[in-house]
Short mmCIF file of C-alpha atoms in Angstrom, two decimals:
data_model
loop_
_atom_site.label_atom_id
_atom_site.label_comp_id
_atom_site.label_asym_id
_atom_site.label_seq_id
_atom_site.Cartn_x
_atom_site.Cartn_y
_atom_site.Cartn_z
CA MET A 20 -74.19 17.22 7.56
CA THR A 21 -71.26 18.31 9.59
CA LYS A 22 -67.74 17.64 8.33
CA LYS A 23 -65.24 16.38 10.81
CA HIS A 24 -61.86 17.96 10.52
CA GLY A 25 -59.22 15.54 11.77
CA LYS A 26 -55.54 16.29 12.12
CA LYS A 27 -53.42 15.17 9.21
CA GLN A 28 -51.43 12.13 10.21
CA THR A 29 -47.70 12.39 9.58
CA GLN A 30 -45.49 9.37 9.44
CA LYS A 31 -42.42 9.49 11.61
CA LYS A 32 -39.19 8.67 9.84
CA ALA A 33 -37.35 5.71 11.23
CA PRO A 34 -34.05 6.71 12.75
CA ALA A 35 -31.16 6.20 10.38
CA ALA A 36 -29.19 3.06 11.04
CA LYS A 37 -25.95 3.74 12.88
CA LYS A 38 -22.99 3.56 10.56
CA THR A 39 -20.23 1.14 11.35
CA GLN A 40 -17.50 3.19 13.02
CA ILE A 41 -13.89 2.34 12.21
CA LEU A 42 -10.71 3.94 13.53
CA PHE A 43 -7.94 3.39 10.98
CA ALA A 44 -4.57 3.66 12.72
CA VAL A 45 -1.65 4.12 10.36
CA PHE A 46 1.74 5.85 10.46
CA GLU A 47 1.58 7.45 7.02
CA ALA A 48 -1.05 8.56 4.52
CA VAL A 49 -1.02 10.80 1.46
CA PRO A 50 -1.24 13.77 1.19
CA PHE A 51 0.22 14.17 4.68
CA ILE A 52 3.17 11.78 4.69
CA LYS A 53 4.37 8.99 2.42
CA THR A 54 7.52 6.89 2.32
CA GLY A 55 6.08 3.93 0.38
CA GLY A 56 2.98 2.00 -0.59
CA LEU A 57 1.55 2.17 2.93
CA GLY A 58 1.11 5.91 2.46
CA ASP A 59 -0.95 5.32 -0.69
CA VAL A 60 -3.23 2.88 1.13
CA GLY A 61 -3.54 5.16 4.15
CA GLY A 62 -4.64 8.03 1.96
CA SER A 63 -6.90 6.17 -0.49
CA LEU A 64 -8.70 3.42 1.43
CA PRO A 65 -10.46 5.56 4.11
CA PRO A 66 -12.29 7.83 1.61
CA ALA A 67 -13.41 4.73 -0.31
CA VAL A 68 -14.66 3.01 2.86
CA CYS A 69 -16.60 6.15 3.79
CA LYS A 70 -18.20 6.13 0.34
CA ALA A 71 -19.08 2.45 0.88
CA GLY A 72 -21.22 3.44 3.87
CA ALA A 73 -19.04 3.21 6.97
CA ASP A 74 -17.74 6.02 9.17
CA MET A 75 -13.98 5.52 8.95
CA ARG A 76 -11.73 8.01 10.67
CA VAL A 77 -7.95 7.96 10.55
CA MET A 78 -5.35 8.46 13.28
CA LEU A 79 -1.80 9.48 12.34
CA PRO A 80 1.24 10.86 14.17
CA LYS A 81 1.70 14.59 13.68
CA LEU A 82 5.07 14.27 11.97
CA GLU A 83 7.35 17.21 11.25
CA SER A 84 7.28 16.54 7.49
CA ILE A 85 3.52 17.08 7.13
CA PRO A 86 3.14 20.07 4.76
CA PRO A 87 2.38 23.41 6.51
CA GLU A 88 -0.80 23.86 4.46
CA TYR A 89 -2.36 20.97 6.40
CA LYS A 90 -0.85 21.80 9.78
CA SER A 91 -2.32 25.31 9.59
CA ARG A 92 -5.84 23.88 9.29
CA MET A 93 -5.61 21.45 12.21
CA LYS A 94 -7.71 22.18 15.31
CA ARG A 95 -6.72 20.91 18.75
CA ILE A 96 -9.54 19.00 20.45
CA ALA A 97 -7.85 17.26 23.39
CA GLU A 98 -4.81 17.13 25.66
CA PHE A 99 -4.00 14.31 28.08
CA SER A 100 -1.22 12.04 29.35
CA VAL A 101 -0.34 8.62 27.95
CA PRO A 102 1.05 6.08 30.45
CA LEU A 103 4.02 4.24 28.96
CA SER A 104 5.48 1.89 31.56
CA TRP A 105 6.87 4.29 34.24
CA ARG A 106 6.44 7.37 32.00
CA GLN A 107 3.56 9.83 31.72
CA MET A 108 3.86 11.42 28.27
CA TYR A 109 2.01 14.46 26.95
CA CYS A 110 -0.37 13.87 24.05
CA GLY A 111 -2.44 16.30 22.04
CA ILE A 112 -5.09 15.38 19.46
CA GLU A 113 -5.68 17.64 16.48
CA VAL A 114 -8.33 17.16 13.81
CA LEU A 115 -8.66 18.00 10.14
CA LYS A 116 -11.31 17.26 7.49
CA GLU A 117 -9.90 16.31 4.09
CA LYS A 118 -11.27 14.22 1.18
CA GLY A 119 -14.53 13.70 3.10
CA VAL A 120 -12.67 11.99 5.96
CA THR A 121 -11.94 13.01 9.55
CA TRP A 122 -8.21 12.78 10.26
CA TYR A 123 -6.86 12.82 13.82
CA PHE A 124 -3.21 13.67 14.49
CA VAL A 125 -1.33 12.58 17.62
CA ASP A 126 0.88 15.45 18.75
CA ASN A 127 4.04 14.98 20.81
CA GLU A 128 7.02 17.02 19.67
CA TYR A 129 9.52 14.96 21.66
CA TYR A 130 8.67 11.87 19.57
CA PHE A 131 7.49 13.32 16.27
CA LYS A 132 9.19 16.67 15.63
CA ARG A 133 12.05 15.05 13.71
CA PRO A 134 13.16 15.18 10.07
CA LEU A 135 12.28 11.53 9.26
CA PRO A 136 9.33 9.32 10.21
CA TYR A 137 11.50 6.35 11.26
CA GLY A 138 15.06 5.28 11.80
CA TYR A 139 15.83 6.52 15.31
CA GLU A 140 17.37 4.69 18.25
CA ASP A 141 14.21 5.18 20.31
CA ASP A 142 11.80 3.92 17.62
CA ALA A 143 10.63 1.20 20.01
CA GLU A 144 9.42 3.89 22.41
CA ARG A 145 8.06 6.27 19.73
CA ILE A 146 6.00 3.51 18.12
CA ALA A 147 4.76 2.20 21.47
CA PHE A 148 3.66 5.73 22.41
CA PHE A 149 1.69 6.13 19.20
CA SER A 150 0.05 2.69 19.52
CA LYS A 151 -1.05 3.49 23.07
CA ALA A 152 -2.12 7.06 22.25
CA VAL A 153 -4.57 5.58 19.73
CA LEU A 154 -6.36 3.85 22.62
CA GLU A 155 -6.08 6.65 25.19
CA SER A 156 -7.49 9.16 22.73
CA LEU A 157 -10.84 7.34 22.63
CA GLN A 158 -11.59 8.69 26.12
CA HIS A 159 -11.13 12.26 24.85
CA ILE A 160 -12.50 12.36 21.27
CA PRO A 161 -16.10 13.57 21.32
CA ASP A 162 -18.95 11.66 19.63
CA PHE A 163 -16.89 8.77 18.31
CA THR A 164 -16.45 5.29 19.75
CA PRO A 165 -15.21 2.86 17.13
CA ASP A 166 -16.67 -0.59 16.68
CA ILE A 167 -13.31 -1.65 15.24
CA ILE A 168 -9.75 -0.38 15.28
CA HIS A 169 -7.98 -1.27 12.04
CA CYS A 170 -4.18 -1.28 12.52
CA ASN A 171 -1.52 -1.38 9.82
CA ASP A 172 2.00 -2.81 9.85
CA TRP A 173 4.35 -2.87 12.82
CA HIS A 174 3.93 0.84 13.60
CA THR A 175 0.48 0.19 15.08
CA ALA A 176 0.88 -3.50 15.94
CA LEU A 177 0.93 -2.87 19.69
CA THR A 178 -2.55 -1.33 19.75
CA PRO A 179 -4.35 -4.74 19.81
CA VAL A 180 -1.86 -5.92 22.46
CA PHE A 181 -2.42 -2.91 24.74
CA LEU A 182 -6.19 -3.13 24.17
CA ARG A 183 -6.36 -6.70 25.46
CA GLU A 184 -3.77 -6.38 28.20
CA GLN A 185 -4.49 -2.96 29.70
CA TYR A 186 -7.86 -1.58 28.58
CA MET A 187 -10.44 -4.37 28.45
CA GLN A 188 -11.51 -3.77 32.06
CA LEU A 189 -12.93 -0.38 31.02
CA PRO A 190 -16.50 -0.49 29.57
CA LEU A 191 -15.59 1.88 26.70
CA TYR A 192 -13.21 -0.70 25.22
CA GLN A 193 -14.96 -4.00 25.83
CA LYS A 194 -16.88 -4.12 22.53
CA ILE A 195 -14.07 -2.89 20.27
CA GLY A 196 -12.79 -5.43 17.74
CA THR A 197 -9.41 -5.31 16.02
CA VAL A 198 -8.26 -5.86 12.44
CA PHE A 199 -4.56 -5.94 11.57
CA SER A 200 -3.27 -5.55 8.02
CA VAL A 201 0.15 -6.69 6.86
CA HIS A 202 1.52 -4.48 4.09
CA ASN A 203 5.24 -5.24 4.42
CA LEU A 204 6.04 -8.42 6.33
CA LYS A 205 9.78 -7.82 6.09
CA TYR A 206 9.66 -5.02 8.68
CA GLN A 207 8.30 -6.34 11.97
CA GLY A 208 9.57 -4.04 14.72
CA ILE A 209 12.11 -6.24 16.50
CA PHE A 210 13.70 -4.73 19.62
CA PRO A 211 15.67 -5.84 22.71
CA ALA A 212 13.80 -7.87 25.32
CA SER A 213 14.23 -5.06 27.88
CA VAL A 214 11.61 -3.06 25.94
CA LEU A 215 8.90 -5.40 27.25
CA GLY A 216 9.11 -3.97 30.76
CA ASP A 217 10.88 -0.62 30.39
CA VAL A 218 8.76 0.69 27.50
CA LEU A 219 5.64 -1.45 27.22
CA GLY A 220 5.04 -2.16 30.90
CA LEU A 221 4.07 -5.73 30.07
CA ALA A 222 6.83 -7.72 31.78
CA ASP A 223 4.40 -9.01 34.41
CA SER A 224 1.95 -10.35 31.80
CA LYS A 225 2.77 -13.92 30.85
CA PRO A 226 0.51 -13.90 27.74
CA ALA A 227 2.22 -10.73 26.47
CA SER A 228 5.68 -12.01 27.35
CA ASP A 229 5.00 -15.26 25.49
CA GLN A 230 3.33 -13.78 22.43
CA LEU A 231 5.75 -10.89 21.91
CA ALA A 232 8.85 -13.03 22.48
CA TYR A 233 11.06 -13.52 19.43
CA GLY A 234 14.13 -15.40 20.52
CA ASP A 235 15.89 -13.07 22.94
CA ALA A 236 13.99 -10.04 21.56
CA VAL A 237 10.43 -8.73 21.29
CA ASN A 238 8.56 -8.53 17.98
CA TYR A 239 5.81 -5.90 17.72
CA MET A 240 4.17 -7.30 14.59
CA GLN A 241 4.09 -10.79 16.08
CA GLY A 242 2.05 -9.36 18.95
CA ALA A 243 -0.61 -8.08 16.55
CA LEU A 244 -0.72 -11.40 14.70
CA TYR A 245 -1.60 -13.15 17.96
CA TYR A 246 -3.85 -10.52 19.55
CA SER A 247 -5.98 -9.23 16.64
CA ASP A 248 -9.49 -10.52 15.86
CA ARG A 249 -8.93 -10.50 12.09
CA LEU A 250 -5.78 -10.50 9.95
CA THR A 251 -5.61 -9.23 6.40
CA THR A 252 -2.99 -8.66 3.78
CA VAL A 253 -2.99 -6.84 0.48
CA SER A 254 -3.83 -9.56 -2.03
CA PRO A 255 -5.50 -13.00 -1.96
CA THR A 256 -2.45 -14.81 -3.36
CA TYR A 257 -0.10 -13.18 -0.84
CA ALA A 258 -2.42 -14.32 1.98
CA GLU A 259 -1.78 -17.89 0.80
CA GLU A 260 1.94 -17.35 0.23
CA ILE A 261 2.72 -16.02 3.72
CA CYS A 262 1.51 -19.31 5.21
CA THR A 263 4.64 -20.90 3.69
CA PRO A 264 8.23 -20.62 4.92
CA TYR A 265 9.49 -19.09 1.65
CA PHE A 266 7.28 -16.00 1.95
CA GLY A 267 6.41 -16.04 5.65
CA GLU A 268 9.47 -14.21 7.09
CA HIS A 269 9.45 -16.59 10.10
CA MET A 270 5.78 -15.77 10.78
CA ASP A 271 4.33 -18.58 8.63
CA GLY A 272 3.59 -20.75 11.66
CA ILE A 273 1.36 -18.05 13.15
CA PHE A 274 -0.39 -17.47 9.82
CA GLN A 275 -1.04 -21.21 9.49
CA GLN A 276 -2.36 -21.32 13.06
CA ARG A 277 -4.70 -18.35 12.42
CA ARG A 278 -5.58 -19.22 8.81
CA SER A 279 -9.33 -19.12 9.54
CA ILE A 280 -9.21 -15.38 10.34
CA LEU A 281 -6.70 -14.43 7.60
CA SER A 282 -7.88 -12.93 4.31
CA GLY A 283 -6.34 -11.12 1.37
CA ILE A 284 -7.97 -8.02 -0.12
CA LEU A 285 -6.31 -6.59 -3.21
CA ASN A 286 -5.23 -2.97 -2.90
CA GLY A 287 -6.57 -0.41 -5.31
CA ILE A 288 -5.04 2.77 -6.71
CA ASP A 289 -6.20 6.34 -7.05
CA THR A 290 -7.67 6.05 -10.54
CA TYR A 291 -8.43 9.78 -10.71
CA SER A 292 -4.84 10.96 -10.46
CA ASN A 293 -3.36 7.87 -12.16
CA SER A 294 -5.01 8.59 -15.48
CA PRO A 295 -3.39 9.38 -18.85
CA GLY A 296 -6.35 11.62 -19.58
CA ARG A 297 -5.61 13.88 -16.57
CA ASP A 298 -1.88 13.52 -15.99
CA SER A 299 -0.33 16.96 -16.42
CA PHE A 300 3.20 15.50 -16.53
CA LEU A 301 2.55 13.81 -19.87
CA PHE A 302 3.76 15.37 -23.10
CA GLN A 303 0.31 14.60 -24.55
CA LYS A 304 -2.73 13.34 -22.64
CA TYR A 305 -4.71 10.46 -24.09
CA ASN A 306 -7.44 7.90 -23.40
CA ARG A 307 -8.57 4.52 -24.76
CA SER A 308 -9.79 6.14 -27.96
CA THR A 309 -6.64 8.17 -28.61
CA PHE A 310 -3.94 5.91 -27.15
CA ARG A 311 -2.16 5.37 -30.50
CA GLU A 312 -1.44 9.06 -30.99
CA GLY A 313 -0.85 9.66 -27.28
CA LYS A 314 1.58 6.79 -26.84
CA ALA A 315 3.51 7.78 -29.97
CA ALA A 316 3.86 11.42 -28.87
CA ASN A 317 4.92 10.52 -25.34
CA LYS A 318 7.38 7.87 -26.53
CA GLN A 319 9.07 10.28 -28.92
CA ALA A 320 9.30 12.95 -26.21
CA LEU A 321 10.82 10.54 -23.68
CA GLN A 322 13.24 9.02 -26.17
CA LYS A 323 14.48 12.50 -26.96
CA LYS A 324 14.71 13.47 -23.29
CA LEU A 325 16.69 10.33 -22.35
CA GLY A 326 18.93 10.35 -25.41
CA LEU A 327 17.53 7.08 -26.77
CA ALA A 328 17.22 6.55 -30.52
CA GLU A 329 13.98 8.19 -31.66
CA GLU A 330 12.47 5.09 -33.22
CA PRO A 331 8.65 5.00 -32.99
CA ASN A 332 8.37 1.30 -33.86
CA THR A 333 10.99 0.06 -31.39
CA PRO A 334 9.25 -1.21 -28.22
CA LEU A 335 10.25 0.71 -25.11
CA LEU A 336 10.48 -1.46 -22.00
CA VAL A 337 10.66 0.25 -18.61
CA MET A 338 11.21 -0.56 -14.96
CA ILE A 339 9.89 1.90 -12.36
CA THR A 340 10.94 0.46 -9.06
CA ARG A 341 13.11 0.39 -5.99
CA LEU A 342 16.38 -1.19 -7.06
CA THR A 343 16.41 -4.11 -4.62
CA GLU A 344 16.67 -7.88 -4.85
CA GLN A 345 12.94 -8.24 -4.15
CA LYS A 346 12.10 -6.65 -7.50
CA GLY A 347 13.68 -9.44 -9.57
CA LEU A 348 16.60 -7.37 -10.80
CA ASP A 349 18.94 -10.36 -10.70
CA LEU A 350 16.70 -12.02 -13.30
CA VAL A 351 16.79 -8.95 -15.52
CA LEU A 352 20.56 -8.55 -15.30
CA GLY A 353 21.01 -12.28 -15.87
CA ILE A 354 19.46 -12.08 -19.34
CA LEU A 355 20.08 -8.44 -20.25
CA ASP A 356 22.87 -9.13 -22.74
CA GLU A 357 20.58 -11.55 -24.61
CA LEU A 358 17.59 -9.24 -24.32
CA LEU A 359 19.49 -6.29 -25.77
CA CYS A 360 20.19 -8.31 -28.91
CA GLU A 361 16.47 -7.86 -29.62
CA ASN A 362 15.04 -4.76 -31.24
CA ILE A 363 14.10 -3.03 -27.96
CA GLN A 364 14.96 -0.10 -25.73
CA LEU A 365 15.15 -0.24 -21.91
CA ALA A 366 14.73 2.65 -19.46
CA VAL A 367 15.06 2.18 -15.70
CA LEU A 368 13.82 4.66 -13.08
CA GLY A 369 14.57 4.19 -9.40
CA VAL A 370 17.09 4.18 -6.59
CA GLY A 371 18.33 1.42 -4.32
CA GLU A 372 21.28 -0.88 -3.84
CA SER A 373 24.47 0.41 -5.43
CA LYS A 374 25.23 -2.88 -7.21
CA TYR A 375 21.99 -2.55 -9.21
CA GLU A 376 22.38 1.19 -9.79
CA ASN A 377 25.89 0.66 -11.13
CA ALA A 378 24.89 -2.33 -13.28
CA PHE A 379 22.25 -0.31 -15.14
CA ARG A 380 24.60 2.67 -15.46
CA HIS A 381 27.13 0.27 -17.03
CA TYR A 382 24.61 -0.85 -19.67
CA GLN A 383 23.73 2.77 -20.42
CA TYR A 384 27.44 3.51 -20.89
CA ARG A 385 27.75 0.57 -23.29
CA MET A 386 24.57 1.19 -25.28
CA PRO A 387 23.36 4.79 -24.77
CA ASN A 388 20.99 4.57 -27.74
CA LYS A 389 19.24 1.52 -26.26
CA VAL A 390 19.51 1.81 -22.47
CA ASN A 391 18.95 4.66 -20.04
CA ALA A 392 19.35 4.51 -16.25
CA CYS A 393 17.58 7.30 -14.36
CA ILE A 394 18.93 6.66 -10.87
CA THR A 395 16.58 8.98 -9.06
CA PHE A 396 13.15 9.22 -7.44
CA ASP A 397 11.02 11.51 -9.59
CA PRO A 398 7.19 11.27 -9.61
CA ALA A 399 6.92 13.50 -12.68
CA LEU A 400 9.36 11.36 -14.63
CA SER A 401 7.53 8.19 -13.57
CA SER A 402 4.39 9.58 -15.22
CA GLU A 403 6.39 10.18 -18.39
CA PHE A 404 7.68 6.59 -18.24
CA TYR A 405 4.17 5.14 -17.84
CA GLY A 406 2.84 7.32 -20.65
CA ALA A 407 5.63 6.53 -23.12
CA ALA A 408 6.41 2.86 -22.51
CA ASP A 409 5.07 -0.16 -24.34
CA MET A 410 5.86 -2.66 -21.56
CA LEU A 411 6.61 -2.61 -17.83
CA LEU A 412 8.99 -5.27 -16.49
CA MET A 413 8.08 -6.39 -12.95
CA PRO A 414 9.56 -9.88 -12.36
CA SER A 415 9.43 -9.64 -8.55
CA LYS A 416 10.76 -12.33 -6.25
CA PHE A 417 7.76 -11.54 -4.04
CA GLU A 418 5.20 -8.76 -4.25
CA PRO A 419 2.48 -8.48 -1.57
CA CYS A 420 0.35 -6.35 -3.89
CA GLY A 421 2.29 -4.03 -6.17
CA LEU A 422 0.95 -0.78 -7.58
CA SER A 423 3.17 -0.19 -10.61
CA GLN A 424 1.49 -2.90 -12.68
CA MET A 425 -1.94 -1.36 -12.01
CA ILE A 426 -0.79 2.16 -12.85
CA ALA A 427 0.96 0.89 -16.00
CA MET A 428 -2.22 -0.78 -17.24
CA ARG A 429 -4.15 2.45 -16.74
CA TYR A 430 -1.66 4.04 -19.17
CA GLY A 431 -1.84 1.22 -21.70
CA THR A 432 1.63 0.00 -20.75
CA ILE A 433 1.53 -3.79 -20.74
CA PRO A 434 3.01 -5.51 -17.67
CA VAL A 435 5.36 -8.49 -17.84
CA VAL A 436 5.23 -9.96 -14.33
CA ARG A 437 6.06 -12.99 -12.27
CA GLU A 438 3.05 -14.84 -10.89
CA THR A 439 3.42 -13.93 -7.23
CA GLY A 440 1.28 -12.05 -4.73
CA GLY A 441 -0.75 -9.17 -6.11
CA LEU A 442 0.91 -9.48 -9.52
CA LYS A 443 -0.81 -12.82 -10.00
CA ASP A 444 -4.13 -11.40 -8.78
CA SER A 445 -4.11 -8.27 -10.94
CA VAL A 446 -2.60 -9.37 -14.28
CA ILE A 447 -4.35 -11.92 -16.51
CA ALA A 448 -1.84 -13.61 -18.79
CA TYR A 449 -2.49 -13.19 -22.52
CA ASN A 450 -4.10 -16.23 -24.14
CA GLN A 451 -3.57 -16.13 -27.90
CA TYR A 452 -6.09 -18.91 -28.55
CA GLU A 453 -8.95 -17.02 -26.92
CA ASP A 454 -7.49 -13.56 -27.58
CA ALA A 455 -7.93 -12.73 -23.90
CA GLY A 456 -5.78 -11.30 -21.11
CA ASP A 457 -4.21 -7.97 -20.23
CA GLY A 458 -0.51 -8.74 -19.66
CA PHE A 459 2.19 -11.41 -19.74
CA SER A 460 3.38 -13.57 -16.85
CA PHE A 461 5.66 -16.44 -15.89
CA ALA A 462 5.63 -18.72 -12.86
CA ASN A 463 9.13 -19.63 -11.70
CA TYR A 464 11.85 -17.33 -10.43
CA ASN A 465 14.01 -18.08 -13.44
CA ALA A 466 15.83 -15.64 -15.72
CA HIS A 467 15.15 -17.50 -18.95
CA GLU A 468 11.46 -17.87 -18.19
CA LEU A 469 11.48 -14.08 -17.98
CA LEU A 470 13.36 -13.85 -21.29
CA PHE A 471 10.98 -16.24 -23.08
CA THR A 472 7.98 -14.32 -21.74
CA ILE A 473 9.38 -11.01 -22.99
CA LYS A 474 10.11 -12.57 -26.39
CA HIS A 475 6.53 -13.84 -26.53
CA ALA A 476 5.28 -10.32 -25.81
CA LEU A 477 7.60 -8.90 -28.49
CA ASP A 478 6.23 -11.40 -31.01
CA ILE A 479 2.68 -10.17 -30.35
CA TYR A 480 3.86 -6.54 -30.49
CA PHE A 481 5.58 -6.92 -33.87
CA ASN A 482 3.56 -9.61 -35.64
CA HIS A 483 0.00 -9.47 -34.24
CA ARG A 484 -0.70 -5.78 -33.94
CA GLY A 485 -4.46 -6.19 -33.63
CA SER A 486 -4.03 -8.58 -30.72
CA TRP A 487 -1.54 -6.21 -29.08
CA GLU A 488 -4.00 -3.32 -29.26
CA GLY A 489 -6.68 -5.58 -27.83
CA ILE A 490 -4.44 -6.24 -24.83
CA ILE A 491 -3.99 -2.48 -24.41
CA GLN A 492 -7.75 -1.89 -24.56
CA ARG A 493 -8.46 -4.54 -21.92
CA ALA A 494 -5.68 -3.24 -19.67
CA MET A 495 -6.86 0.38 -19.86
CA LYS A 496 -10.46 -0.65 -19.24
CA LYS A 497 -9.68 -2.59 -16.06
CA ASP A 498 -11.08 -1.17 -12.81
CA PHE A 499 -8.38 -0.84 -10.16
CA SER A 500 -10.29 1.70 -8.08
CA TRP A 501 -10.68 1.22 -4.33
CA LYS A 502 -14.45 0.72 -4.66
CA ALA A 503 -14.49 -3.10 -4.73
CA SER A 504 -11.76 -3.40 -2.08
CA ALA A 505 -13.56 -0.94 0.22
CA GLN A 506 -16.74 -2.99 -0.03
CA GLU A 507 -14.80 -6.11 0.93
CA TYR A 508 -13.39 -4.34 3.99
CA VAL A 509 -16.86 -3.18 5.03
CA ARG A 510 -18.13 -6.77 4.78
CA LEU A 511 -15.16 -7.87 6.89
CA TYR A 512 -15.93 -5.25 9.55
CA GLU A 513 -19.64 -6.04 9.64
CA GLY A 514 -18.95 -9.76 9.90
CA LEU A 515 -16.61 -9.20 12.84
CA ILE A 516 -19.10 -6.92 14.61
CA ALA A 517 -21.89 -9.48 14.13
CA GLN A 518 -19.72 -12.28 15.46
CA ARG A 519 -18.70 -10.31 18.54
CA ALA A 520 -22.36 -9.47 19.24
CA GLU A 521 -23.36 -13.14 19.39
#
């Protein structure tokens, strides 16, 4: 009997599904450049989205203040001209891999080789150039055509406008969707009406003229709110709040009109670096198992450093914040004389308006054993504050998301917050009847509501120590990583892509 020898059949692997491709356009991102919370988001969200399964790449301006260690690793991949009204401006694209993400940098020394990121008389032109360079670059970057361009704040708000008005006739751009995220609604990019023609080249477009018009000026952010396919902001509660006149900064009518495409996704924080178990600035590192000893050691060290009375059982309340009206400082100062009659200490870290700086300096002068005002910006000292404090005061007038309350909870520092924006979404008020919750909160912008809430927290601290430690445990256990938020963004992107394909 003859055996037949057949060829072994091999199964072909199905081609891998194409990843969703996102271009994240933002003006700042750690570790390259940071002036505020936008820089934290720009640096932390893209790596998390990549881990969630999408191919997110980031485009930034190549600013002068980017550290040399990163500039030295950048490789130039393209050079071209960007049309900006009657101008033809040079643009280079450089690329760098960092944190598992591809970062593109828009190079133009005329616009970006300056000491500061913003604050120049020609900001209207600089920002318009960057917004347009984001689009022009897609014709020159190899092997990457985004399904979606995700823009952030007024610095990239013109990209959806230019896309619709000047690029949709080109096949490369016709399938690209746009997402626009509002991080700080107060800053909208408002410039003289002459910018519409002289800088943007859109004076002949009635839709652009109408939708950028803001009285006798033009408003860059307003353009993105009208032209983008999806709108997001940085917490679910803030997404509701900005549809009202009180929080809407004159944009509430647009948010109401576009409510069906508006969503709020709570920001996360970098839980690796914001960790009392890894923080090298702490006097003594600690975790959930060792927080008693760790808190005590760090409190004693900070009390000594600041010249406060070294009293281990006196609760240390801190504020780590910009000293502005938004942060609820008028509430704090309104009840501070009463509050300081309690057995507490208060330490304030931050810079801002001189009236607030001087007010806290005054209280330090009056009561140096109980109050300390560190009028400075010092990341190392902020770690020491988080590690040493028992409570964080954050009674904001409005707070789109807020990061300090999340960082504080990681360090077992219990937040006392007003129920607004991301503070409401991230802090669960303590419920003594169910022994649940991870912080303390109050609803109305009222100084004595703040005082009563602090007194309630002090009562738990002094008289219900087991409950207080339970609050600490729940706060430290809470997951504020970007993982859940990144997954929500990916669902948002995929939903938009599916809708546009219909």
